[in-house]
Short mmCIF file of C-alpha atoms in Angstrom, two decimals:
data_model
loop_
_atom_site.label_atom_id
_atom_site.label_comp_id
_atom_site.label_asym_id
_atom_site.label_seq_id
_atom_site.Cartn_x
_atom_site.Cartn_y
_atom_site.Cartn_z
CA UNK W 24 101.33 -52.42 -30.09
CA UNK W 25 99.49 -54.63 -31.90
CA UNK W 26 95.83 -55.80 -29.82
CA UNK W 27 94.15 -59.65 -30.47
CA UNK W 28 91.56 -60.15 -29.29
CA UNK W 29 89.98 -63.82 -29.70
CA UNK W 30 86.63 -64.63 -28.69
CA UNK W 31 84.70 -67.95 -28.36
CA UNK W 32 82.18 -70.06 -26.55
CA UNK W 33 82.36 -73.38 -25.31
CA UNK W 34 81.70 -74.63 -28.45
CA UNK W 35 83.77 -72.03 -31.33
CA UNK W 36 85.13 -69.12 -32.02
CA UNK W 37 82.67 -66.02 -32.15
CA UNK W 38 85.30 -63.26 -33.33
CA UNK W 39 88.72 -62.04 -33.49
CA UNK W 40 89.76 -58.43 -33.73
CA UNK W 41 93.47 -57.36 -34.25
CA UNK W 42 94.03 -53.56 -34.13
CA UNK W 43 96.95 -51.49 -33.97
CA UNK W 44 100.94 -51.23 -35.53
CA UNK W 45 103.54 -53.19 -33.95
CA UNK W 46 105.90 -50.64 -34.37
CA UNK W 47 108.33 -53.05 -33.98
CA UNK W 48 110.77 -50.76 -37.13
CA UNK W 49 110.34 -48.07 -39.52
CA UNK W 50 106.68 -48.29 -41.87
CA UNK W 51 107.86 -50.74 -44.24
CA UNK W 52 109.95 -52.87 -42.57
CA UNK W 53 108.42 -53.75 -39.64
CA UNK W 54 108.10 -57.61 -39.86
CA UNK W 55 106.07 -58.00 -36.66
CA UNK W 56 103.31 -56.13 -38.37
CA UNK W 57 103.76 -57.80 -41.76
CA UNK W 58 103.95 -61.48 -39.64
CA UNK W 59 100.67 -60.40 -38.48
CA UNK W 60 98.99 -58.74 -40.95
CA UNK W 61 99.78 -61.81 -43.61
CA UNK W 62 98.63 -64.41 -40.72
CA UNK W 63 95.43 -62.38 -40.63
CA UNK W 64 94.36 -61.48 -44.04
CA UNK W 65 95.26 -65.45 -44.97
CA UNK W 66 93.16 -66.56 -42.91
CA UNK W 67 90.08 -64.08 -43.82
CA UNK W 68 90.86 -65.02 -47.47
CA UNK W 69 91.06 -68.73 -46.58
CA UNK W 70 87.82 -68.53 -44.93
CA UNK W 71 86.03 -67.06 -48.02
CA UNK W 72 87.81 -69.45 -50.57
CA UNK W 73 87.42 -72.76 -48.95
CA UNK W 74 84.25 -73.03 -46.18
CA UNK W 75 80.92 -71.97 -45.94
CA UNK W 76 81.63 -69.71 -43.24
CA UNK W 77 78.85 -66.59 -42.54
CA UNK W 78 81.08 -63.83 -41.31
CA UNK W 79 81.03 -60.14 -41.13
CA UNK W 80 84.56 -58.36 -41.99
CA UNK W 81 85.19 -54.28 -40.79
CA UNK W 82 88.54 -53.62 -41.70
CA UNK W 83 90.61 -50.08 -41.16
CA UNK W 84 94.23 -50.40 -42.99
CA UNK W 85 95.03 -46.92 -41.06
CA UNK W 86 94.06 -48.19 -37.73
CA UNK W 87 95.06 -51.51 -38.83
CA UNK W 88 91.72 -52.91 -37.83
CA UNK W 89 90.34 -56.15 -38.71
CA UNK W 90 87.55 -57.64 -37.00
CA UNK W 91 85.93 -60.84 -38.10
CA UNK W 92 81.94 -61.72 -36.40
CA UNK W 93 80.88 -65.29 -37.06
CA UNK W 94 77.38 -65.62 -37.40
CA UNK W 95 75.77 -69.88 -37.11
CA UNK W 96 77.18 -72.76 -36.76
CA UNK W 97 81.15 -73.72 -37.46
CA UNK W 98 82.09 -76.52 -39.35
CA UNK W 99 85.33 -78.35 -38.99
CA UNK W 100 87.64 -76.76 -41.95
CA UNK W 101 86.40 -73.35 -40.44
CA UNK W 102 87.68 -74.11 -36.91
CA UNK W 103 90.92 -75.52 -37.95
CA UNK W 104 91.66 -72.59 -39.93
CA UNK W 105 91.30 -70.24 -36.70
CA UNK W 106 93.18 -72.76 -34.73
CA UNK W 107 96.04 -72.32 -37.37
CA UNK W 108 95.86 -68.58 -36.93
CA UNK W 109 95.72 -68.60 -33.21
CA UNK W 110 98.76 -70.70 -32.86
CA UNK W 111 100.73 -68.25 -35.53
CA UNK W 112 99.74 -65.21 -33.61
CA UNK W 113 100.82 -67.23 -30.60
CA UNK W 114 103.86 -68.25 -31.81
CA UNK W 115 105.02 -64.58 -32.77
CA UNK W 116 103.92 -62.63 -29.42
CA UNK W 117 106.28 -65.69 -27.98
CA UNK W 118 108.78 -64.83 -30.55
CA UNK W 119 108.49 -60.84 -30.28
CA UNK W 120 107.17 -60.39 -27.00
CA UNK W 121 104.76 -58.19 -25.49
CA UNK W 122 105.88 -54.88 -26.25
CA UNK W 123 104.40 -55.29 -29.64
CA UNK W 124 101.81 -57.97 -29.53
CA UNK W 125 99.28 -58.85 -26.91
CA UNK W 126 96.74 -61.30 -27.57
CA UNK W 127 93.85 -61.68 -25.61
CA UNK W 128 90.92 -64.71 -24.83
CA UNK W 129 87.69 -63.50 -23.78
CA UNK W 130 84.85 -66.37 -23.10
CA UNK W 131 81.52 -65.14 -24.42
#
C-alpha cells in the first residue's frame, strides 16, 4: 500500500511524505504506483523549476520514499502546485481505493 501523508498549518502546507508500493500488479506494470510516483516527482520537479520554494527532499526508490519539508514562507505558485498534487492523489485513492492508497491529513 502506498502511505500519504500531507501536512499543513492553518496557513500552508509543511510536508508530504508518500512511502510504500501499491502493489496494485506485477513491478512494471503497476499503474497505481506509476500514477503516483509521476504525480509526485512532477510536482518536486515543478517546485524546483518554477518557485522559490526552500525545501528539503529524502527520497528512497526501494522503499519508495519521498518526503518533501518546507522550510519559510509559501508563495502562491508554490501552494497551487501542492493543491494540484493533493487533488491527483485524491482523485486516484477515489479511483483505486484503499487497498493500495491511503492518504492522510495531519494539522501541525
Amino acid at each position: 500500500m502506498i502511505k500519504i501523508t500531507i501536512k499543513r498549518d492553518s496557513k500552508q502546507y509543511r510536508e508530504f511524505q508518500v512511502c510504500g508500493h501499491a502493489e496494485f500488479d506485477d513491478y512494471g506494470n503497476d499503474i497505481v504506483c506509476a500514477s503516483i510516483s509521476i504525480l509526485t516527482i512532477s510536482t518536486v520537479n515543478a517546485l524546483d523549476a518554477f518557485t522559490d520554494a526552500n525545501f528539503v527532499l529524502d527520497q528512497d526508490e526501494k522503499r519508495g520514499l519521498i518526503h518533501l519539508t518546507f522550510h519559510g514562507e509559501m508563495d502562491h505558485d508554490t501552494k497551487l502546485l501542492m493543491d494540484a498534487l493533493v487533488l491527483g492523489v485524491q482523485s486516484t485513492a477515489e479511483a483505486y481505493g484503499t487497498d493500495y492508497i491511503q492518504v492522510i491529513f495531519e494539522e501541525v
